[in-house]
mmCIF file of C-alpha atoms and ligand atoms in Angstrom:
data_model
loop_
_atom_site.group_PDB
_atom_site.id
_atom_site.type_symbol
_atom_site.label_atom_id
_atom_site.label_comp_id
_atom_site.label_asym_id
_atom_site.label_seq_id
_atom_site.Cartn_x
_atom_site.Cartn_y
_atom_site.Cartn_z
ATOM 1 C CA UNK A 1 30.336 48.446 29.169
ATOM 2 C CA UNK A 2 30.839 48.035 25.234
ATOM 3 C CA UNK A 3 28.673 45.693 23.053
ATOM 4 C CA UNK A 4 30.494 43.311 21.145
ATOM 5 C CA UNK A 5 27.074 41.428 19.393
ATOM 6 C CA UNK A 6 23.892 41.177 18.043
ATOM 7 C CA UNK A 7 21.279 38.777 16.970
ATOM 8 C CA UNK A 8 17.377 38.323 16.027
ATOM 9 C CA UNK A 9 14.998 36.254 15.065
ATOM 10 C CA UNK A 10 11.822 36.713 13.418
ATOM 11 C CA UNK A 11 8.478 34.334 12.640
ATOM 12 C CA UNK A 12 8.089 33.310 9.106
ATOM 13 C CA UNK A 13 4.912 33.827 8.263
ATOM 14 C CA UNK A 14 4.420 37.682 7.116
ATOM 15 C CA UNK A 15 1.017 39.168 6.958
ATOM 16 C CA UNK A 16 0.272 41.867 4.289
ATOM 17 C CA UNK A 17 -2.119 45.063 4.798
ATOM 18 C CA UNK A 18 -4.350 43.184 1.880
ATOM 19 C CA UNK A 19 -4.355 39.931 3.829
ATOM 20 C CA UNK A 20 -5.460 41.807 6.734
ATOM 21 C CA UNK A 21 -8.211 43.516 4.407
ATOM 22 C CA UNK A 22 -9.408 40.420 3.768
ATOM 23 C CA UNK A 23 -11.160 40.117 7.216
ATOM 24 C CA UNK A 24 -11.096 43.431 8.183
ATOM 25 C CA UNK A 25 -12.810 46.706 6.878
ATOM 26 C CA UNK A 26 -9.038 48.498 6.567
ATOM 27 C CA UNK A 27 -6.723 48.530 3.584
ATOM 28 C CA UNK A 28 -3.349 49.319 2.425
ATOM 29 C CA UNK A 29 -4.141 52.727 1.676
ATOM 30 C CA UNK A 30 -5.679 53.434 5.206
ATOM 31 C CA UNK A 31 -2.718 51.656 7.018
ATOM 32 C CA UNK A 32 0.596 52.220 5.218
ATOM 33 C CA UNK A 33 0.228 55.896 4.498
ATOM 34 C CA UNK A 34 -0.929 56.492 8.333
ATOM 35 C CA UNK A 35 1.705 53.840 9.746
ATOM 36 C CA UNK A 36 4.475 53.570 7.356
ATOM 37 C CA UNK A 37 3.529 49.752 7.805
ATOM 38 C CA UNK A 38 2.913 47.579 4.849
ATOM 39 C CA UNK A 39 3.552 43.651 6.101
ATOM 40 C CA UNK A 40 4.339 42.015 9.743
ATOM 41 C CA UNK A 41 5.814 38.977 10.874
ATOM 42 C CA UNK A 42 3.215 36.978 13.220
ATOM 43 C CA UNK A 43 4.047 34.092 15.414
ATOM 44 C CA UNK A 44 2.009 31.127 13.999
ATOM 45 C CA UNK A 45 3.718 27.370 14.856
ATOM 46 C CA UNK A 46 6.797 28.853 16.523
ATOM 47 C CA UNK A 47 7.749 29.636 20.157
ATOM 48 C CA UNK A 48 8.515 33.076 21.033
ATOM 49 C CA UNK A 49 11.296 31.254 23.375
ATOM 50 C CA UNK A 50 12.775 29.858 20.527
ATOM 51 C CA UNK A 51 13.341 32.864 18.668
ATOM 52 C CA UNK A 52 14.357 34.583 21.436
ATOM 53 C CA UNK A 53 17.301 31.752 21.764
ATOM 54 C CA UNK A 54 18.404 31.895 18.377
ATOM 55 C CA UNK A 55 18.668 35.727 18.812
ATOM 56 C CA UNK A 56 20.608 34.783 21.663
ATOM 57 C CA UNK A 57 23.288 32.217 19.710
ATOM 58 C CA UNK A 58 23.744 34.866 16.470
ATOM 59 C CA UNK A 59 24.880 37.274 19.062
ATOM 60 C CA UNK A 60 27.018 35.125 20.993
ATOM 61 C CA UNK A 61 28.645 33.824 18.029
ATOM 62 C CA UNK A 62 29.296 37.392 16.915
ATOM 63 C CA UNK A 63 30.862 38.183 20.292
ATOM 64 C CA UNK A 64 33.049 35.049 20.223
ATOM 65 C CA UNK A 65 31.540 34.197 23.580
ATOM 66 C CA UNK A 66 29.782 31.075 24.792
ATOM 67 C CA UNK A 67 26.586 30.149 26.639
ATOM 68 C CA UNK A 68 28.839 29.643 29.572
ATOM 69 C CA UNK A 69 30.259 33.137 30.132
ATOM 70 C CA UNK A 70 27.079 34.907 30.353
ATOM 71 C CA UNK A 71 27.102 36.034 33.986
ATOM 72 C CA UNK A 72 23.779 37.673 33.868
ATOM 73 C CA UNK A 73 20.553 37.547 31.408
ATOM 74 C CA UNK A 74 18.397 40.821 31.302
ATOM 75 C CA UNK A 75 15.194 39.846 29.470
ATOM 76 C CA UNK A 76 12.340 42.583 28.259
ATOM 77 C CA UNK A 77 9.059 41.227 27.797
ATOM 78 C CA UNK A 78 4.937 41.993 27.936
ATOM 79 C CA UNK A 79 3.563 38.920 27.547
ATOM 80 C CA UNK A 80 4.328 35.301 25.954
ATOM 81 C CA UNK A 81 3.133 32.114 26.969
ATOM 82 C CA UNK A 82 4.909 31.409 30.573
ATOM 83 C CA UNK A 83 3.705 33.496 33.698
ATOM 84 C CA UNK A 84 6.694 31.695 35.833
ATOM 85 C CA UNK A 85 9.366 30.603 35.141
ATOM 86 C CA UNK A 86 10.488 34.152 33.353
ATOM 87 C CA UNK A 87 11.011 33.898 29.881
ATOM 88 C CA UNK A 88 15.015 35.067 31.181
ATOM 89 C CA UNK A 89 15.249 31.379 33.137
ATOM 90 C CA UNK A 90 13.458 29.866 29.717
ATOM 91 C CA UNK A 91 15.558 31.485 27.321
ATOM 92 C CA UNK A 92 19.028 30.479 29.369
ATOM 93 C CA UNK A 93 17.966 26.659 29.637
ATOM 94 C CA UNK A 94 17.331 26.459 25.840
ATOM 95 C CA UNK A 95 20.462 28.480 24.943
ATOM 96 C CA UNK A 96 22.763 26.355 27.926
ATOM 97 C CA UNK A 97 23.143 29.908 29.922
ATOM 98 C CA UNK A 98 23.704 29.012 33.579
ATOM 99 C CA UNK A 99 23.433 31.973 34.892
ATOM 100 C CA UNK A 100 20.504 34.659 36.840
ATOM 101 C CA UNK A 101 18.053 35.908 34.785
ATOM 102 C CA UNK A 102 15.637 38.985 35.326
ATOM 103 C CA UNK A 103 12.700 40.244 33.684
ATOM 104 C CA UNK A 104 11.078 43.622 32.775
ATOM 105 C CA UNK A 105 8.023 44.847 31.318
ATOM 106 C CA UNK A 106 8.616 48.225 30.370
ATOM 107 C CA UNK A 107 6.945 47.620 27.103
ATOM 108 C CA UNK A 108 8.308 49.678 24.029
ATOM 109 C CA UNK A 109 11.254 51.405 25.886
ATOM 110 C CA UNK A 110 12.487 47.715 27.379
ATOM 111 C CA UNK A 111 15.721 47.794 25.594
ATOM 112 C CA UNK A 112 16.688 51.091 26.837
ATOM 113 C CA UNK A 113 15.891 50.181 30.579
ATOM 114 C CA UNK A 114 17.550 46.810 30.111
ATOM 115 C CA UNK A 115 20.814 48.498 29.150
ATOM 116 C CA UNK A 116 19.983 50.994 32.120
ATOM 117 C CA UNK A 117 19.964 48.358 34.306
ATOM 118 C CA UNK A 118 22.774 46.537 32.951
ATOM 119 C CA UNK A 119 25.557 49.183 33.032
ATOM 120 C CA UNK A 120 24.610 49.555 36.856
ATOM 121 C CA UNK A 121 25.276 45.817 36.856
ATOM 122 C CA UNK A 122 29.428 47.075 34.852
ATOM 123 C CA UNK A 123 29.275 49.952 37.198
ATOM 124 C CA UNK A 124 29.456 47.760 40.489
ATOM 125 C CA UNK A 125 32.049 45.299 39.132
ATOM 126 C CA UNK A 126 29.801 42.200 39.861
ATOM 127 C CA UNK A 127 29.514 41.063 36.335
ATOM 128 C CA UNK A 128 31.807 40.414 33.025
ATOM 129 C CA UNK A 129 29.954 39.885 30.280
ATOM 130 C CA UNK A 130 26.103 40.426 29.934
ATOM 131 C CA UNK A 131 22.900 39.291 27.400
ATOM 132 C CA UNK A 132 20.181 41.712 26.989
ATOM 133 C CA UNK A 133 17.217 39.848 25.197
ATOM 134 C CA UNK A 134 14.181 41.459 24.078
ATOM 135 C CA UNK A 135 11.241 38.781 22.844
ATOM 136 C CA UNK A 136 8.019 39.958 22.008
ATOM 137 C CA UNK A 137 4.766 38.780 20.810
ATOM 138 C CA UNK A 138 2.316 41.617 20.887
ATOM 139 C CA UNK A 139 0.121 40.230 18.301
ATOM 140 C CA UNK A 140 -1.266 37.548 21.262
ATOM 141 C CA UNK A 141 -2.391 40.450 23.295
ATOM 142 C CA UNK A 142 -4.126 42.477 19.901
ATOM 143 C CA UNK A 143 -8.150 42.011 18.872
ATOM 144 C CA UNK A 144 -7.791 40.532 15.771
ATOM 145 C CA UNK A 145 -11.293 42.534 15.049
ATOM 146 C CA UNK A 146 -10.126 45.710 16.226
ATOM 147 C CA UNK A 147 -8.826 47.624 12.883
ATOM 148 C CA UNK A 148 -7.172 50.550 15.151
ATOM 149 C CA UNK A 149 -4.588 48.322 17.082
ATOM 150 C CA UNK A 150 -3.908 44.824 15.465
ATOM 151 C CA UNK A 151 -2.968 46.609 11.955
ATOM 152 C CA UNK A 152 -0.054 48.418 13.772
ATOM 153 C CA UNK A 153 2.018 45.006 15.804
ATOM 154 C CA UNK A 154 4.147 42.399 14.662
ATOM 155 C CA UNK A 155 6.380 39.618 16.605
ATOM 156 C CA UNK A 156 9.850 39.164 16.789
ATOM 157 C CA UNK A 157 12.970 38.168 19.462
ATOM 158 C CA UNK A 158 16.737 40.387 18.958
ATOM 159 C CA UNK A 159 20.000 40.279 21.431
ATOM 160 C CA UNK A 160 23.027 41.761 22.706
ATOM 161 C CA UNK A 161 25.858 40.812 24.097
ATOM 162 C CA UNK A 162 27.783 43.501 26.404
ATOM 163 C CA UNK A 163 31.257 43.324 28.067
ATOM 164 C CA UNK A 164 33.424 45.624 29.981
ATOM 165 C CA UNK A 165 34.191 48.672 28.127
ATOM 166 C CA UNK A 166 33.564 52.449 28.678
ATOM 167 C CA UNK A 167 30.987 52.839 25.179
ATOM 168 C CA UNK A 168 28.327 53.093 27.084
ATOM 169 C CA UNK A 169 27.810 57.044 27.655
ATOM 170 C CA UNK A 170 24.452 57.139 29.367
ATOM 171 C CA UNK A 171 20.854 56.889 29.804
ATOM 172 C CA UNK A 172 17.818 58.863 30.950
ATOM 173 C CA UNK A 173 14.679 57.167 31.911
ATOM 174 C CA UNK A 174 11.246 58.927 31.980
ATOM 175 C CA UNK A 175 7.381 57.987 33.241
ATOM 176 C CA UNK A 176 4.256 59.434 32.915
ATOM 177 C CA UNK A 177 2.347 56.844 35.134
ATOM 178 C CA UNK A 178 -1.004 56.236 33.837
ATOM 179 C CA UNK A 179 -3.418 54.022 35.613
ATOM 180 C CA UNK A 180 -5.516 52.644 32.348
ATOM 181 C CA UNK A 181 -4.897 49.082 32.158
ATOM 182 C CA UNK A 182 -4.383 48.501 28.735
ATOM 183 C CA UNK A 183 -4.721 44.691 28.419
ATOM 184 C CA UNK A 184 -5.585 41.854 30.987
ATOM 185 C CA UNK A 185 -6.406 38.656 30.707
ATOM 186 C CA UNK A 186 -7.549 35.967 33.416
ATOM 187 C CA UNK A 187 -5.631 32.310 33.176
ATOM 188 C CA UNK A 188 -7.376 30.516 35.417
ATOM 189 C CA UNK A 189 -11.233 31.131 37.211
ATOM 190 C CA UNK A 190 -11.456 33.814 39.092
ATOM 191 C CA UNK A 191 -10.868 33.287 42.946
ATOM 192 C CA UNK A 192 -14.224 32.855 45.314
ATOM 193 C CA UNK A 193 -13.617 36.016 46.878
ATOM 194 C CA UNK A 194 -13.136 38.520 43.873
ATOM 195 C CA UNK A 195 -15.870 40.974 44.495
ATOM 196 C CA UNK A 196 -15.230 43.814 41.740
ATOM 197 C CA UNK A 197 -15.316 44.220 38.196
ATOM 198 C CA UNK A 198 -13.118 41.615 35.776
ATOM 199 C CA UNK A 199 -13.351 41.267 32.932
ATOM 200 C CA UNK A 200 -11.230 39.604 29.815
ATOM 201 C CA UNK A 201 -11.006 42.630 27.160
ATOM 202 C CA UNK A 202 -7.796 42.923 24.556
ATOM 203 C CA UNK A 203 -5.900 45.884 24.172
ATOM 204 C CA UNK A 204 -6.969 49.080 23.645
ATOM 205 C CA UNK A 205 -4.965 52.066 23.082
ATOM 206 C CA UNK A 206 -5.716 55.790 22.986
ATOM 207 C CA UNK A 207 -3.574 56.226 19.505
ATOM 208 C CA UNK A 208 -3.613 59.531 19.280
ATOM 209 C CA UNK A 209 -2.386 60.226 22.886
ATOM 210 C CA UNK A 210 -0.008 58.022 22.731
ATOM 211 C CA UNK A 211 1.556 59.804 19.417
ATOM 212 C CA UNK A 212 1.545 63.186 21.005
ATOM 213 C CA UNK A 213 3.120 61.310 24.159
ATOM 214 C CA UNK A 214 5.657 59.746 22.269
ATOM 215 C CA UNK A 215 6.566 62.952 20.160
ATOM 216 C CA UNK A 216 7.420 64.789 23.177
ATOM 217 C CA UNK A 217 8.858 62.341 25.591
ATOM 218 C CA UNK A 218 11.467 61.150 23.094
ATOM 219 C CA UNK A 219 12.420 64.672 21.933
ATOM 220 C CA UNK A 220 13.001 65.464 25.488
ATOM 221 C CA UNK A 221 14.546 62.114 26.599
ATOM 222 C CA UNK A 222 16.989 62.609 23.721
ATOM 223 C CA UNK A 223 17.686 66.775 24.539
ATOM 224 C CA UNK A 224 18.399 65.761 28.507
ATOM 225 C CA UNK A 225 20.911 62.976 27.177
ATOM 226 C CA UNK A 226 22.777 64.745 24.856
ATOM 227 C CA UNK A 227 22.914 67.989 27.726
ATOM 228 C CA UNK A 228 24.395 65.731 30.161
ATOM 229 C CA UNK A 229 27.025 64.455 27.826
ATOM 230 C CA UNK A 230 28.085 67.380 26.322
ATOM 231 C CA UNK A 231 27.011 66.298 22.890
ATOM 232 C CA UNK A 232 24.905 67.803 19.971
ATOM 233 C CA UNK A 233 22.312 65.926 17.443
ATOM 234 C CA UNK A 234 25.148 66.430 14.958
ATOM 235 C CA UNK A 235 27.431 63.876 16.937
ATOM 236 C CA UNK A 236 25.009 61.335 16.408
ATOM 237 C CA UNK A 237 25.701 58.512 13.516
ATOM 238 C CA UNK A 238 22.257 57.150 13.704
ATOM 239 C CA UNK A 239 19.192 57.499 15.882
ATOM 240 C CA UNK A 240 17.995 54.264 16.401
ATOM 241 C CA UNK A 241 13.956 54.571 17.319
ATOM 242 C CA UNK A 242 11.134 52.718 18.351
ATOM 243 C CA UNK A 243 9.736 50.957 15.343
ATOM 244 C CA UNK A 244 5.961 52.155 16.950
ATOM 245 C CA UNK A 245 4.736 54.542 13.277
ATOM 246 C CA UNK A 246 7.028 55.994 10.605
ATOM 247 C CA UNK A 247 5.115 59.045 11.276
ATOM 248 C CA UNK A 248 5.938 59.389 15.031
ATOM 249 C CA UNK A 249 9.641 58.859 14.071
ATOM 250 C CA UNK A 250 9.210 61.686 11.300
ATOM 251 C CA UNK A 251 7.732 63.636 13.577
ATOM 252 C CA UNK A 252 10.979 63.543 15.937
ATOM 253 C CA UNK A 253 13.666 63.187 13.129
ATOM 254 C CA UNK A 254 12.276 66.557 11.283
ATOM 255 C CA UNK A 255 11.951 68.206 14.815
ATOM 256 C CA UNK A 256 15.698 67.418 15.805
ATOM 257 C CA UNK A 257 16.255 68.549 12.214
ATOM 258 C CA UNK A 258 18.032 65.911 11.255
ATOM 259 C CA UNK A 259 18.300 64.085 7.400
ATOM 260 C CA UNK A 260 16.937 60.848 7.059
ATOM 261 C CA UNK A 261 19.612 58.884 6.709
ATOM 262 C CA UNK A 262 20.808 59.206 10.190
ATOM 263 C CA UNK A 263 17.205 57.753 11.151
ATOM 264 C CA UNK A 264 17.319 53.660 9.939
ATOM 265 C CA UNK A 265 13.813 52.426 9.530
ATOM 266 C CA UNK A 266 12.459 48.760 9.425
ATOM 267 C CA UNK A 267 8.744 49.227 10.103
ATOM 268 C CA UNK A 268 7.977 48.678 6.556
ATOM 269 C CA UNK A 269 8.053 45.145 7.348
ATOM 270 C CA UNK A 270 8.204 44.215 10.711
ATOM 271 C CA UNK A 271 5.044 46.781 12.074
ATOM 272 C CA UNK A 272 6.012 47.577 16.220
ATOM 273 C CA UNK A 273 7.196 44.701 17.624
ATOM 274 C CA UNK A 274 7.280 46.359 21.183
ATOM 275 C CA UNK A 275 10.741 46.295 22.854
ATOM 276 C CA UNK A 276 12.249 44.050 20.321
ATOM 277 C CA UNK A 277 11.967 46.855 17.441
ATOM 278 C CA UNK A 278 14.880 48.948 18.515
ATOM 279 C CA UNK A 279 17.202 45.718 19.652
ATOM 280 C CA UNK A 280 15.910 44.243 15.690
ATOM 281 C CA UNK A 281 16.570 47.316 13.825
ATOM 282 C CA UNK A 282 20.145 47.812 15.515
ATOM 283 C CA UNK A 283 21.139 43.985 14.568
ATOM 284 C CA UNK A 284 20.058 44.527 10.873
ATOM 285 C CA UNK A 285 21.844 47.665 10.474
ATOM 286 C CA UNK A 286 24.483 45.981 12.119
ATOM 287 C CA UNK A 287 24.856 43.140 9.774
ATOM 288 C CA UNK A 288 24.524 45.184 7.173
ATOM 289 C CA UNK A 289 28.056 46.700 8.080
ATOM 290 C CA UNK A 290 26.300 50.704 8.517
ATOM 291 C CA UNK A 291 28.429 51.160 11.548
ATOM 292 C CA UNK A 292 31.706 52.090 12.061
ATOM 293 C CA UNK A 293 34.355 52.305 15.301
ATOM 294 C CA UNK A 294 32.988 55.777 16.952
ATOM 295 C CA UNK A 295 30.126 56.117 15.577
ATOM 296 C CA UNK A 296 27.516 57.498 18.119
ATOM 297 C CA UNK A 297 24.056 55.803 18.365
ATOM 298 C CA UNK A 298 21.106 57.169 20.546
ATOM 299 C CA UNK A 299 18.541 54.814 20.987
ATOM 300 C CA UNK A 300 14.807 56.049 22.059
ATOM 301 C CA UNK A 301 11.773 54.172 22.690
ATOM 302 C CA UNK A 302 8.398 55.152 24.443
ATOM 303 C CA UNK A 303 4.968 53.099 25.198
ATOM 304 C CA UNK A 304 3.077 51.169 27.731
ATOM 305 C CA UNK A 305 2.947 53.093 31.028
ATOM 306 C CA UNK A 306 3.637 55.342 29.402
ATOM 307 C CA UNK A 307 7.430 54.575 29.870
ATOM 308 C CA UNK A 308 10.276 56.146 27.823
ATOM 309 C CA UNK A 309 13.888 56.752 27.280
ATOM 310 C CA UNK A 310 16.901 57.165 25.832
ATOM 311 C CA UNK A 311 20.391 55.564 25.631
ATOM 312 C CA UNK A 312 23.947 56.978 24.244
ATOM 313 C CA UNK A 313 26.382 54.244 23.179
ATOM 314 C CA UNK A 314 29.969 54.382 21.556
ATOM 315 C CA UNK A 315 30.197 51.773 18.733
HETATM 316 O O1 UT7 B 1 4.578 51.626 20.956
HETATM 317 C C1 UT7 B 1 3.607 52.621 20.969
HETATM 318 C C2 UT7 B 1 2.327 51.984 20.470
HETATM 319 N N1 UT7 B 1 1.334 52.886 20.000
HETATM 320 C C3 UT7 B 1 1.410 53.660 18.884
HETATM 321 O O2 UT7 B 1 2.417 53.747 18.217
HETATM 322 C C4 UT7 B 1 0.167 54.384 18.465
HETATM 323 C C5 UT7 B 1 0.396 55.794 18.023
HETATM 324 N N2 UT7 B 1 -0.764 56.284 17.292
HETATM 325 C C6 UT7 B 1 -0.941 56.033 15.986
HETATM 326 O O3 UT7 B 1 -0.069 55.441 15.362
HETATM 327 C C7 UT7 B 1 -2.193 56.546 15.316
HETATM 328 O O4 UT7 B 1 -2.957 57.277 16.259
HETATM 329 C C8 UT7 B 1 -3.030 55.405 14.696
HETATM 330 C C9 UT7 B 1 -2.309 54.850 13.453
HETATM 331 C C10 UT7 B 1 -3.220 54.272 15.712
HETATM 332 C C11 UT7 B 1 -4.405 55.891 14.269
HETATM 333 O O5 UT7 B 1 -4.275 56.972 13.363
HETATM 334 P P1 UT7 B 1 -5.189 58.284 13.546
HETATM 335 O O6 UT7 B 1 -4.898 59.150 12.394
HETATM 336 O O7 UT7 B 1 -4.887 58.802 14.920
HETATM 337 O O8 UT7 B 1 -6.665 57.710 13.401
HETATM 338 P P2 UT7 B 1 -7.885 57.696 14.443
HETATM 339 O O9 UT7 B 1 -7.628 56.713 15.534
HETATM 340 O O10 UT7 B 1 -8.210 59.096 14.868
HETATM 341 O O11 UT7 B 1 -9.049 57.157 13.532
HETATM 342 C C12 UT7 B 1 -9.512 57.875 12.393
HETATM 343 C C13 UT7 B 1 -10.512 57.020 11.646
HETATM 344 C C14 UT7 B 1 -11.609 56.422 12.528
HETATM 345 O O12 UT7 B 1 -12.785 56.412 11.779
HETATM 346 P P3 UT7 B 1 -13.942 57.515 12.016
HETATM 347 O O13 UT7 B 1 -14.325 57.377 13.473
HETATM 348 O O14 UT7 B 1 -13.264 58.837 11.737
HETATM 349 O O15 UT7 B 1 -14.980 57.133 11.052
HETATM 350 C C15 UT7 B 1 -11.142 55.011 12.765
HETATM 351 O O16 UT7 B 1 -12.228 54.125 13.000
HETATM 352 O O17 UT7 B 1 -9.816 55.890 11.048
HETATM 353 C C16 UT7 B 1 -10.512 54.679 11.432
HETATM 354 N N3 UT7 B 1 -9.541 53.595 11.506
HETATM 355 C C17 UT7 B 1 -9.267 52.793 10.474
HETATM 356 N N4 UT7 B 1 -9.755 52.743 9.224
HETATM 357 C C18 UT7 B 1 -9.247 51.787 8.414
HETATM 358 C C19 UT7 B 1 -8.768 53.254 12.559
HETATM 359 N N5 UT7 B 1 -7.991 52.204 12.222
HETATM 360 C C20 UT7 B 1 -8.284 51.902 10.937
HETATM 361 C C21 UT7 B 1 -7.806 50.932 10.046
HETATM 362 N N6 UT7 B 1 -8.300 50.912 8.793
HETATM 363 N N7 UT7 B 1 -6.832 50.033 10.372
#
């Protein structure tokens, strides 16, 4: 497969470390220094569907395709406001794509198993042209009281449009299955016969476990890729990461040994918006014209699970 487009979408309202201050004991000299983060966009009146749909239409546009040649709809998502229908089926009804949706919830590494999944998809000849979405709220699922995870998320919806091609070099998926639940939540009351401990708590995350985790699954995601294709780090253009802490993606960019500029970064603004960052971050660069024919981007991303992997595409 090759991918001919990209889109995103983002809320409008943006939400500084000194708003956040403002009802919280943190400030912009805890977070941005520890974080790299210094605003985040937060879903306040919109739908996350919506976004996700007009992420959807910039990258069909750019493609030069239309609603109606999409022959399948991968969607990546933790949690918005639908249990069923998936936000896939959603997403193709408001963008006029007739065609089978599926979703994941791989958390942070979404967009690389989505693209996983989807070159199996090239692989077996059963599809032409192909719309990875990756819509994400995280901030729904955050305690807005708890300084050491809301500070860190931010919402947002990006896409891609694949077709047949052979750019796509490879991926590697890895897990480290942990049984922690890290958020739940209860919709409706709780059946007669539940006889065992429930209860509604927001996330919580072990943030220095997950940094170390993340350090060292992406390094070795990455070194297993490039192996199997026969490539170095120096035949990379750009190493597009998950947007999750500037300092985890320092950590891995001055491990690799490689200079900055190969190594875009967005989280100034946007925080980790989950398995949207990567998709986001590739569509700005993107627009901005940083790309050209050949260039070689590796995509990483690592989270909830704790999931992770890596991706090799020919632009
Ligand atoms: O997609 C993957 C998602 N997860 C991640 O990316 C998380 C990866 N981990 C991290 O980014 C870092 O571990 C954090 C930024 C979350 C935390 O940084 P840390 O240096 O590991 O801090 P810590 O959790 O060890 O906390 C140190 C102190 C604590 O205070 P005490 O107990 O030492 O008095 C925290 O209560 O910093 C305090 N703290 C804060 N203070 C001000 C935690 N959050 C804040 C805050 N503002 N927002």
């Amino acid at each position: 497969m090759k991918l001919i487009g990209t889109g995103s979408a983002l809320p409008t309202k943006q939400v500084t470390n000194d708003d956040l201050s403002r009802f919280l004991d943190t400030s912009d000299e805890w977070i941005y220094p520890r974080t790299g983060i210094r605003s985040r966009h937060v879903i306040t009146t919109e739908e996350l569907e919506d976004l996700a749909a007009r992420a959807v239409q910039d990258a069909l546009a750019m493609a030069g395709l239309s609603a109606g040649d999409i022959d399948l709809c991968i969607c990546s998502n933790v949690i918005n406001e639908w249990v069923t229908p998936g936000l896939s089926c959603v997403i193709a009804y408001k963008t006029g794509m007739h065609c089978p949706g599926i979703d994941i919830n791989c958390g942070c590494p979404g967009f690389v198993y989505g693209m996983d999944i989807i070159d199996k998809y090239f692989r077996c000849g059963s599809v032409k042209n192909v719309v990875m979405v990756a819509a994400e709220e995280p901030t729904r699922m955050t305690a807005w009281t708890d300084r050491s995870t809301c500070v860190l998320f931010g919402d947002g919806a990006a896409a891609a449009v694949f077709t047949e091609g052979d750019a796509f070099k490879g991926s590697k998926l890895s897990a480290k299955p942990d049984p922690t639940k890290i958020w739940e939540y209860h919709l409706m009351e709780p059946t007669p016969y539940i006889d065992k401990e429930e209860r509604d708590i927001p996330m919580q995350m072990k943030g220095r476990d997950v940094f170390k985790y993340a350090v060292t699954a992406c390094l070795s995601d990455i070194g297993d890729l490039l192996a199997r294709t026969g490539h170095t780090k120096d035949d990379i253009a750009y190493f597009i990461i998950h947007q999750a802490n500037q300092r985890i993606i320092d950590a891995i960019r001055e491990r690799l040994g490689v200079p900055q500029e190969r190594f875009p970064s967005n989280i100034i603004d946007h925080g980790n918006s989950s398995s949207a960052s990567c998709l986001i971050l590739l569509d700005e660069c993107n627009r901005k014209g940083m790309f050209k024919k050949g260039d070689l981007l590796m995509f990483s991303g690592f989270g909830a699970g704790l999931q992770s992997g890596a991706a090799l595409l020919e632009w």
